[in-house]
Short mmCIF file of C-alpha atoms and ligand atoms in Angstrom, two decimals:
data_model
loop_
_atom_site.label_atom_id
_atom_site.label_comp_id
_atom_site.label_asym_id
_atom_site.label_seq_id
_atom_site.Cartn_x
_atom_site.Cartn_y
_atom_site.Cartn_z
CA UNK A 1 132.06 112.62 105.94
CA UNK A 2 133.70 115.75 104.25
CA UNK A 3 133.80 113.50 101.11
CA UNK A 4 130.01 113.01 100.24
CA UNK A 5 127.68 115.89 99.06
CA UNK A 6 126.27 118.17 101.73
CA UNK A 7 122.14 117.07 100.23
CA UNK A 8 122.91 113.32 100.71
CA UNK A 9 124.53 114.02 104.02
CA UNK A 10 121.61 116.25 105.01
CA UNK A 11 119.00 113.78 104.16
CA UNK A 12 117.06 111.15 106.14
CA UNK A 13 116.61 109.01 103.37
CA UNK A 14 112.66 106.39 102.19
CA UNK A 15 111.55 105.31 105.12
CA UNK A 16 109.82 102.24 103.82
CA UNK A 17 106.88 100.66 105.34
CA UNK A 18 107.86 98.09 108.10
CA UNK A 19 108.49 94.28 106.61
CA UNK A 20 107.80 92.09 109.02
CA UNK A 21 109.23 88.85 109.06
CA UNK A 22 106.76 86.63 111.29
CA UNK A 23 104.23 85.25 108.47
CA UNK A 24 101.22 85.37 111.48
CA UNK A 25 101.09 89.09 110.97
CA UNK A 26 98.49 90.56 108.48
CA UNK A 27 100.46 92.83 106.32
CA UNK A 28 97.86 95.84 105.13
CA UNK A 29 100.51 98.16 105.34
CA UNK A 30 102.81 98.77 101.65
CA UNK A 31 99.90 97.60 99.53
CA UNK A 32 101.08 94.33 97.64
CA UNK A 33 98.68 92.27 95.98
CA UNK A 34 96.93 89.80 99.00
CA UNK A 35 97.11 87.03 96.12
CA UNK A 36 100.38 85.24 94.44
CA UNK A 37 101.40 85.79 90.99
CA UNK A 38 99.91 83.26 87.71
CA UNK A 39 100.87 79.70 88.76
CA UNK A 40 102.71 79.27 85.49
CA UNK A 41 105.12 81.45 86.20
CA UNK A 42 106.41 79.43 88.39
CA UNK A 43 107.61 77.04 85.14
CA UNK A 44 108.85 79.79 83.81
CA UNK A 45 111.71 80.05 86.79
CA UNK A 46 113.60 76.61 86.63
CA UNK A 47 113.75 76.46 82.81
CA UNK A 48 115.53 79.73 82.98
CA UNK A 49 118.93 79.59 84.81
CA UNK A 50 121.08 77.65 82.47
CA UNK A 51 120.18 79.35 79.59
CA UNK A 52 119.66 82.51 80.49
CA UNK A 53 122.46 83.91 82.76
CA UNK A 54 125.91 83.29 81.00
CA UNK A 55 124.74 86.61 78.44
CA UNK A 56 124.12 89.84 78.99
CA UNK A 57 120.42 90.23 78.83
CA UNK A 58 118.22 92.73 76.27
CA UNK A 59 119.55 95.79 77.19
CA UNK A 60 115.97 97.02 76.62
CA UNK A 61 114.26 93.78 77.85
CA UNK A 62 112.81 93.29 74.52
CA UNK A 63 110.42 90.19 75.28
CA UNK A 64 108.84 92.30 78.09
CA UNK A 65 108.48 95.27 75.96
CA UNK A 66 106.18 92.83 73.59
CA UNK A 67 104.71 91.17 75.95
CA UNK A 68 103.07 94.57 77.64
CA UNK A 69 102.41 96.25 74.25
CA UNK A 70 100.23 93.52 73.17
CA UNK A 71 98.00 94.18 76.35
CA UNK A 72 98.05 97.82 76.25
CA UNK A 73 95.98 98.76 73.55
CA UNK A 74 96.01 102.55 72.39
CA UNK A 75 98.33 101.86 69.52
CA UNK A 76 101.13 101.32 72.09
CA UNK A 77 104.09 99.51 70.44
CA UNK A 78 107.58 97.75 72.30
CA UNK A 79 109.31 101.44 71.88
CA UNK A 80 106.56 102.84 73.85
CA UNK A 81 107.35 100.82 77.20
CA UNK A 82 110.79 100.73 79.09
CA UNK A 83 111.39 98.43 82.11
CA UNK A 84 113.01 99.04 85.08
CA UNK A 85 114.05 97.54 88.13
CA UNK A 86 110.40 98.66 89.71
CA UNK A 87 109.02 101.88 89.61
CA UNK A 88 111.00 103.54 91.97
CA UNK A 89 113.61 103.51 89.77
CA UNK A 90 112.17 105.33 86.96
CA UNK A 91 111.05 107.80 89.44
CA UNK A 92 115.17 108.50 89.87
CA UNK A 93 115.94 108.03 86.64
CA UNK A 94 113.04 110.92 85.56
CA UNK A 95 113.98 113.21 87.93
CA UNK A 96 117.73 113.06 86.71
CA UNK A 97 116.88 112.92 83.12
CA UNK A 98 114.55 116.37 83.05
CA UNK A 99 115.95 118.39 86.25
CA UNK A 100 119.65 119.95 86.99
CA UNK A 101 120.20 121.28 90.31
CA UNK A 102 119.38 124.28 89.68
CA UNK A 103 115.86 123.53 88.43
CA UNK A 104 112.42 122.88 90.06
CA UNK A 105 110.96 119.20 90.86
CA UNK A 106 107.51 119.81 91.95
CA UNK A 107 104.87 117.44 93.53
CA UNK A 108 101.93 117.26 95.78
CA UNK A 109 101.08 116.60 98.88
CA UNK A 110 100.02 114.65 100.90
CA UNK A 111 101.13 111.84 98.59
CA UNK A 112 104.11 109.40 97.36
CA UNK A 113 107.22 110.42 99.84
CA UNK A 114 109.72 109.25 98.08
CA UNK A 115 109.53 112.37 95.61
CA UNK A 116 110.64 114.65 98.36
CA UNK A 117 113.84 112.03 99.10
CA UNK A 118 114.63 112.25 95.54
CA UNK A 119 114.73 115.75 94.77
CA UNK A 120 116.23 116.08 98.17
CA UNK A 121 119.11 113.16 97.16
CA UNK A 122 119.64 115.00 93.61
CA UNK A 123 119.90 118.14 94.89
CA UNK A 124 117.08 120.17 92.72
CA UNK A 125 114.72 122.36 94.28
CA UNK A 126 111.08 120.90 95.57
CA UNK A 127 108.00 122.66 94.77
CA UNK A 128 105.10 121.38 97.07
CA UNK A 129 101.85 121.79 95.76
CA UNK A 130 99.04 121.25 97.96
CA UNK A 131 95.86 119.08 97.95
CA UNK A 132 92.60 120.84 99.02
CA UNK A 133 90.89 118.38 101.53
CA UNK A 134 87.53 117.80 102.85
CA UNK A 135 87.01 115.98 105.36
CA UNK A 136 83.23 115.74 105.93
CA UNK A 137 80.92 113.55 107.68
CA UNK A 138 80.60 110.27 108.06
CA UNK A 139 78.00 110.44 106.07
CA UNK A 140 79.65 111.95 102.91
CA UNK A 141 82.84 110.89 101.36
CA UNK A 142 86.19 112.88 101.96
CA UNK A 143 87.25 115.21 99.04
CA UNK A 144 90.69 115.59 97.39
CA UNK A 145 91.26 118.49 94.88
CA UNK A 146 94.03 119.60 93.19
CA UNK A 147 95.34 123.32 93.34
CA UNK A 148 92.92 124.97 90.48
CA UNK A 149 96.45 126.87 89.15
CA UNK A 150 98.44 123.36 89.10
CA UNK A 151 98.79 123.25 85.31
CA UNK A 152 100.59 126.68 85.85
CA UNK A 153 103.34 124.90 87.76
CA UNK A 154 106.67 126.31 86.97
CA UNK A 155 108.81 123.22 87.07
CA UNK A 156 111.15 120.98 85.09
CA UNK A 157 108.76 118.03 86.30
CA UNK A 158 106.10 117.44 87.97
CA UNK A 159 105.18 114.25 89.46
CA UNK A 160 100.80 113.22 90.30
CA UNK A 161 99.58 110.11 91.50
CA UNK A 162 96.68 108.71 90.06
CA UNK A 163 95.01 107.18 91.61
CA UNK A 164 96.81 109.12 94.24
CA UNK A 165 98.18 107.30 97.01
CA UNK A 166 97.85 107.42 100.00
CA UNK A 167 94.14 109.16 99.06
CA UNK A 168 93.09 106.65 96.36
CA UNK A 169 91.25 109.03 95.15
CA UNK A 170 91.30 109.19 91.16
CA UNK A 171 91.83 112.77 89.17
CA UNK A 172 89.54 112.75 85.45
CA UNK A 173 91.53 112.64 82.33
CA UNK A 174 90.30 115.51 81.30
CA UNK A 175 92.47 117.20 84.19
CA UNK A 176 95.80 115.31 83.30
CA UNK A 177 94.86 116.24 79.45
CA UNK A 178 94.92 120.64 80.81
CA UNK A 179 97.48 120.05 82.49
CA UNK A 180 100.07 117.69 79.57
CA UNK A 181 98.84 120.73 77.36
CA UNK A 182 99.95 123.90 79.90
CA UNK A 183 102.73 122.54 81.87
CA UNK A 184 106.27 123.00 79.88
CA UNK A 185 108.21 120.62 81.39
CA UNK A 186 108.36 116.76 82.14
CA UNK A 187 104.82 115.06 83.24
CA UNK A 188 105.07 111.74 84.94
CA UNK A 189 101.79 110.09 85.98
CA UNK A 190 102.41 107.79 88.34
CA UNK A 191 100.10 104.62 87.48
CA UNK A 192 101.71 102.50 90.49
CA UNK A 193 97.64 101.93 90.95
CA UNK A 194 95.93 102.00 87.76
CA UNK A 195 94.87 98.07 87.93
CA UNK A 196 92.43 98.79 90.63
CA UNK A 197 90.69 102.21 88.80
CA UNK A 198 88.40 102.57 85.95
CA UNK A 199 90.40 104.94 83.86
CA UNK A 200 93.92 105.35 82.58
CA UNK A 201 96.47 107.71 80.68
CA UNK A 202 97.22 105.31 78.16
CA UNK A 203 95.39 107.26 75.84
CA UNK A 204 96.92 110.56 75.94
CA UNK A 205 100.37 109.15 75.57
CA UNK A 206 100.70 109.30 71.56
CA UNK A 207 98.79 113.16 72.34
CA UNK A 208 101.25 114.63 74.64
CA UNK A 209 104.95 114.41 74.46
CA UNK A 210 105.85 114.98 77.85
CA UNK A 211 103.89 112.55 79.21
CA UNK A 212 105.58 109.60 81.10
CA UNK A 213 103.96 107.13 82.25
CA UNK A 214 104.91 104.57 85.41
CA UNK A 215 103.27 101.27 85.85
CA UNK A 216 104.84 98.53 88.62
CA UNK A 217 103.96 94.87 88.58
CA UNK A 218 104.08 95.68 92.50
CA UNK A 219 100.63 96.19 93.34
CA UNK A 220 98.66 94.32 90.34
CA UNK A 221 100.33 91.65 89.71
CA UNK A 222 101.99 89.85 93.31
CA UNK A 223 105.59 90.73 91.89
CA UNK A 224 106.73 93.35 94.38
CA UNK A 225 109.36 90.88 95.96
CA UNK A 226 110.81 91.00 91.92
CA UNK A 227 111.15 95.10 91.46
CA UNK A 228 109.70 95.59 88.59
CA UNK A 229 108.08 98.76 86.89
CA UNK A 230 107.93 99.73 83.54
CA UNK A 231 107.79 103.60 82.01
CA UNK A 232 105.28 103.94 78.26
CA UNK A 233 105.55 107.21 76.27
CA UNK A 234 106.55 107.99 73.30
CA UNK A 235 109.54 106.46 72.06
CA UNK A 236 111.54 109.56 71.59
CA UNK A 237 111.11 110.40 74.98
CA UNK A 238 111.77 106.75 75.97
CA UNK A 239 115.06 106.55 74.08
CA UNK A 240 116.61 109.55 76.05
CA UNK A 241 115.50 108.27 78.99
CA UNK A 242 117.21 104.75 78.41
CA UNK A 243 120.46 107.07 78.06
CA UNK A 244 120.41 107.87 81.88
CA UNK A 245 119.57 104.38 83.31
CA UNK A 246 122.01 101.63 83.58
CA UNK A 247 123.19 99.96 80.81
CA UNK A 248 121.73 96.22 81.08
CA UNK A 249 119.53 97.35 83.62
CA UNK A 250 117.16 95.07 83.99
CA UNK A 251 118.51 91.06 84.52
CA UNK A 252 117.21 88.26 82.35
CA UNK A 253 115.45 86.28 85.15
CA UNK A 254 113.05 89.21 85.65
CA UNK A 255 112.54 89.88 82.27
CA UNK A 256 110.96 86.33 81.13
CA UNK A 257 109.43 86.45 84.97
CA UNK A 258 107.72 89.90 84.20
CA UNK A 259 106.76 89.01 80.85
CA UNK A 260 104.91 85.58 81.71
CA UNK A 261 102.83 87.54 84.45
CA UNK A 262 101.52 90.50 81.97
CA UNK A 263 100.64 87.99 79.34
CA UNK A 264 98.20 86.17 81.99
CA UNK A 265 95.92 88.80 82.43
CA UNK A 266 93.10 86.70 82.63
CA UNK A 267 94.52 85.81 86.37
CA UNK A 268 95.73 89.30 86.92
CA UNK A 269 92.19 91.01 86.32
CA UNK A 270 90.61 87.91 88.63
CA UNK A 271 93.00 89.05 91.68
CA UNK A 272 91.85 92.77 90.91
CA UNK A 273 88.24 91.93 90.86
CA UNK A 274 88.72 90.06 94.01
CA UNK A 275 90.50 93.42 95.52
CA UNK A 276 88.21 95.18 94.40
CA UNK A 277 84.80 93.80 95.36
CA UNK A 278 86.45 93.36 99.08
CA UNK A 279 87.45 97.10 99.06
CA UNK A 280 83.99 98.25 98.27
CA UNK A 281 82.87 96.00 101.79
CA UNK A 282 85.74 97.15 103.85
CA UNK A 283 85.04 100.86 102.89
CA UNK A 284 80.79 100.08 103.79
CA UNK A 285 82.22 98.62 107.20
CA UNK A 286 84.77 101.15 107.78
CA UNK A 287 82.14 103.73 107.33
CA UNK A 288 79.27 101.80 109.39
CA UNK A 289 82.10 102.19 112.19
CA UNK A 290 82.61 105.63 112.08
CA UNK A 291 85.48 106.42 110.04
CA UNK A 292 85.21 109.06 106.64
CA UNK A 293 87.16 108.26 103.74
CA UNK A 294 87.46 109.19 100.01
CA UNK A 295 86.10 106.54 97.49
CA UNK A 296 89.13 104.79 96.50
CA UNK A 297 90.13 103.21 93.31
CA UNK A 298 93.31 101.54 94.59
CA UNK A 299 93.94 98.10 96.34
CA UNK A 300 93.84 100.68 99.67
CA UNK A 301 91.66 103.17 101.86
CA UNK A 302 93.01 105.88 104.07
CA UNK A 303 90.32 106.23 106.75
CA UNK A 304 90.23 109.17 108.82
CA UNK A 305 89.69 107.61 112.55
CA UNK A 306 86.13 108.13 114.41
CA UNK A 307 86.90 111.19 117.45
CA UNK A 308 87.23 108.77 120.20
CA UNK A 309 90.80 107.49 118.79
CA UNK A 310 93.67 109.04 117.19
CA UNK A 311 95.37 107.79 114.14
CA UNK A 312 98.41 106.06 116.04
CA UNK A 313 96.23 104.71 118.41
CA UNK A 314 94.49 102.77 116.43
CA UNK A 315 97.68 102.17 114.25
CA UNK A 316 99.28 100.78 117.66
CA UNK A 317 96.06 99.14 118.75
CA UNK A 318 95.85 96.91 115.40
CA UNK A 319 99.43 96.12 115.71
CA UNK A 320 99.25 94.51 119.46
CA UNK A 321 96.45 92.61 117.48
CA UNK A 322 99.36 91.43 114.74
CA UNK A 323 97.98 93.99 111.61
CA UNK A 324 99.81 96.42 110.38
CA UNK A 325 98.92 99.33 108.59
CA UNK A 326 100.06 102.77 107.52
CA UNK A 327 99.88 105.50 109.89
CA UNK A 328 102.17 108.76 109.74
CA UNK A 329 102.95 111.57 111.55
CA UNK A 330 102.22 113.77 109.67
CA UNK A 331 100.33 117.32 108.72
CA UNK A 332 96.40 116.54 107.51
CA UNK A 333 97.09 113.05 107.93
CA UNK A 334 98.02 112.35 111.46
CA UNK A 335 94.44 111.49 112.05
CA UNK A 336 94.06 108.94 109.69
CA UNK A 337 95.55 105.29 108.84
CA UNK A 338 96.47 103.88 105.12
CA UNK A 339 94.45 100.11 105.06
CA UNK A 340 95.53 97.55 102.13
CA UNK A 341 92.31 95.67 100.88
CA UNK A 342 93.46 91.91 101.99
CA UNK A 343 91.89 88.73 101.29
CA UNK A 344 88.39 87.99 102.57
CA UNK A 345 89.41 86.46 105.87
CA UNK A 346 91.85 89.12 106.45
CA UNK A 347 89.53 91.42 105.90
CA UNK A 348 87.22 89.79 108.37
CA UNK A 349 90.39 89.12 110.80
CA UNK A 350 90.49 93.60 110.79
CA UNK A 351 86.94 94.18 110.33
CA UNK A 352 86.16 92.10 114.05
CA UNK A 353 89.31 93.72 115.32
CA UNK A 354 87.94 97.34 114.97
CA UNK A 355 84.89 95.99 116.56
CA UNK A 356 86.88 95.36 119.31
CA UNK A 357 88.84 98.71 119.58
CA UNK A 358 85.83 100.64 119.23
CA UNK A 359 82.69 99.18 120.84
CA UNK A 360 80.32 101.74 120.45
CA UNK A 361 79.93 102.71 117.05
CA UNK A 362 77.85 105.86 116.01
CA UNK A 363 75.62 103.70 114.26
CA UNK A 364 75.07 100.62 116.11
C1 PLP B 1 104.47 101.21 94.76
C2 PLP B 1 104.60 102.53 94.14
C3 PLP B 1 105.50 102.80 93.09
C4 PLP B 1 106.48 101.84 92.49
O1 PLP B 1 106.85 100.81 93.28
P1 PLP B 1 107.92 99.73 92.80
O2 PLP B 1 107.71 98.63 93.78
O3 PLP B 1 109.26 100.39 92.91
O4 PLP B 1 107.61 99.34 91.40
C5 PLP B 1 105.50 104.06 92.54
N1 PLP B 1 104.67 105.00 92.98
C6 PLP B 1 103.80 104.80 93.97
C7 PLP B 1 102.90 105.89 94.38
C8 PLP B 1 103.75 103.55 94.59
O5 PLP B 1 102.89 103.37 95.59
#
């Protein structure tokens, strides 16, 4: 196919996370909330259609835009936030906006792999910066560190999780806040986690310039079946950025949709609590088995396998037990397997079927 570009040619492409169809598997691999979204949402679908498809929508999604400022805080107004069709999106949309071919996208790693696809699909030049890891006993949590030269990065962007996935480990602001100030070019924090964390960015955005900010009502808020993310920064940045997305990019069903589930926060924080409490027993049990993992403050654990099992055994082993989780192939994580914090019972449901897989535990 002589008539494509050599770097999409060349590349494999996301692999996403498998989607099983067969609603008797327990899906703890691609970390969507375990709960649905508000229940009045779901009034906010049939009164839409008539009215709302015949015209274009708000080319910047306005009622969404006032809907999240008013939760936000941090003197955040509607020009501060910019939908898109989820996160992933602004990921491509960033990437174009701040890099040319010929210029740098850098990122870490281990963490989100669709960076690497999109630099690879946009033809600019990766830069992969590498996490320091610890893996200690069972008895002490594993550590993630960032290169100590990071905010030296020579890039046009550089892209962190935080909390990183697929660590869940959280970086201080104080660390973002050296780096917004040293790095030249385009910082996106990637946020995709923040509901299930203690701290956010939010309040270095009116400090720093050239810091973008990506939140998804994937993970938080039982919407990943809508696509739906959202970028805040500063508005100047923002209204550049708008320049390089579609036009009318986000449609008007999603819009009122979105909008009606960041107003209910009430439920929203009562699903995170929920995820929460359940990830601090999973992680206890996990441990109690014989697995070491970082503390995590996302909806997730990545759990480095006791020695008598390798990561895709046990991967494989949950699976001909109908779970799923994350497990790749993979340099410094090979050994270990990415667990979404489910409900209660299916909790319980992968909790007794470790027991089973492993039947002597260190420290039974
Ligand atoms: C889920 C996720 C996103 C965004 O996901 P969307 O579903 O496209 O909104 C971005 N970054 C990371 C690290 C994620 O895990």
């Amino acid at each position: 196919m002589s008539f494509l570009r050599l770097n999409i040619l060349q590349s494999r492409g996301y692999v996403p996370g498998e989607q099983p169809t067969d609603p008797a598997v327990i899906k703890l691999n691609t970390n969507e909330s375990p709960y649905p979204p508000p229940p009045p949402l779901f009034h906010v679908l049939p009164a839409l259609s008539s009215r709302h498809l015949p015209p274009y929508p708000s080319p910047s999604g306005q009622a969404f835009r006032e809907a999240a400022a008013r939760i936000h805080g941090h003197r955040i107004t509607p020009s501060h936030i910019l939908p898109f069709n989820g996160g992933d999106e602004l990921l491509s949309v960033a990437i174009r906006a701040a890099a040319t071919e010929n210029d740098t996208v850098a990122y870490l790693e281990p963490s989100y792999s669709l960076y690497p696809v999109l630099t690879e699909l946009h033809g600019a030049k990766p830069l992969t910066l590498h996490y320091e890891i610890t893996d200690s006993s069972s008895s002490q949590p594993s550590q993630w560190r960032l290169p100590a030269d990071i905010a030296r990065t020579r890039a046009a962007i550089l892209l962190i999780v935080n909390p990183n996935a697929p660590s869940g480990h959280l970086e201080s602001l104080s660390t973002l806040e050296t780096i917004a100030t040293t790095f030249p070019g385009l910082l996106v924090i990637d946020e995709a986690y923040v509901d299930f964390a203690p701290t956010s960015a939010l309040s270095l955005v009116n400090k720093y310039p050239n810091i973008l900010l990506l939140r998804t009502m994937s993970k938080g808020y039982g919407l990943a079946g809508l696509r739906f993310g959202y970028a805040i920064a500063q508005p100047t940045l923002l209204r550049e950025i708008e320049k390089v997305r579609d036009s009318y990019a986000v449609d008007a069903v999603s819009i009122a949709v979105a909008a009606a589930a960041i107003e209910d926060q009430t439920y929203a924080q009562s699903t995170w609590e929920k995820v929460k409490s359940e990830r601090a027993r999973v992680a206890q049990a996990l441990q109690a088995l014989g697995f070491t993992l970082p503390i995590s403050h996302s909806n997730f654990v990545l759990a480095r396998v006791p020695p008598s099992l390798t990561g895709q055994r046990l991967y494989e082993e949950l699976k001909a037990r109908h779970i799923l989780v994350r497990w790749w192939d993979l340099p410094r994580i090979a050994d270990k397997v990415r667990i979404t914090i489910g409900t209660p019972e299916q909790n319980n449901r992968l909790l007794t079927a470790l027991q089973e897989i492993i039947p002597t535990s260190p420290k039974q």
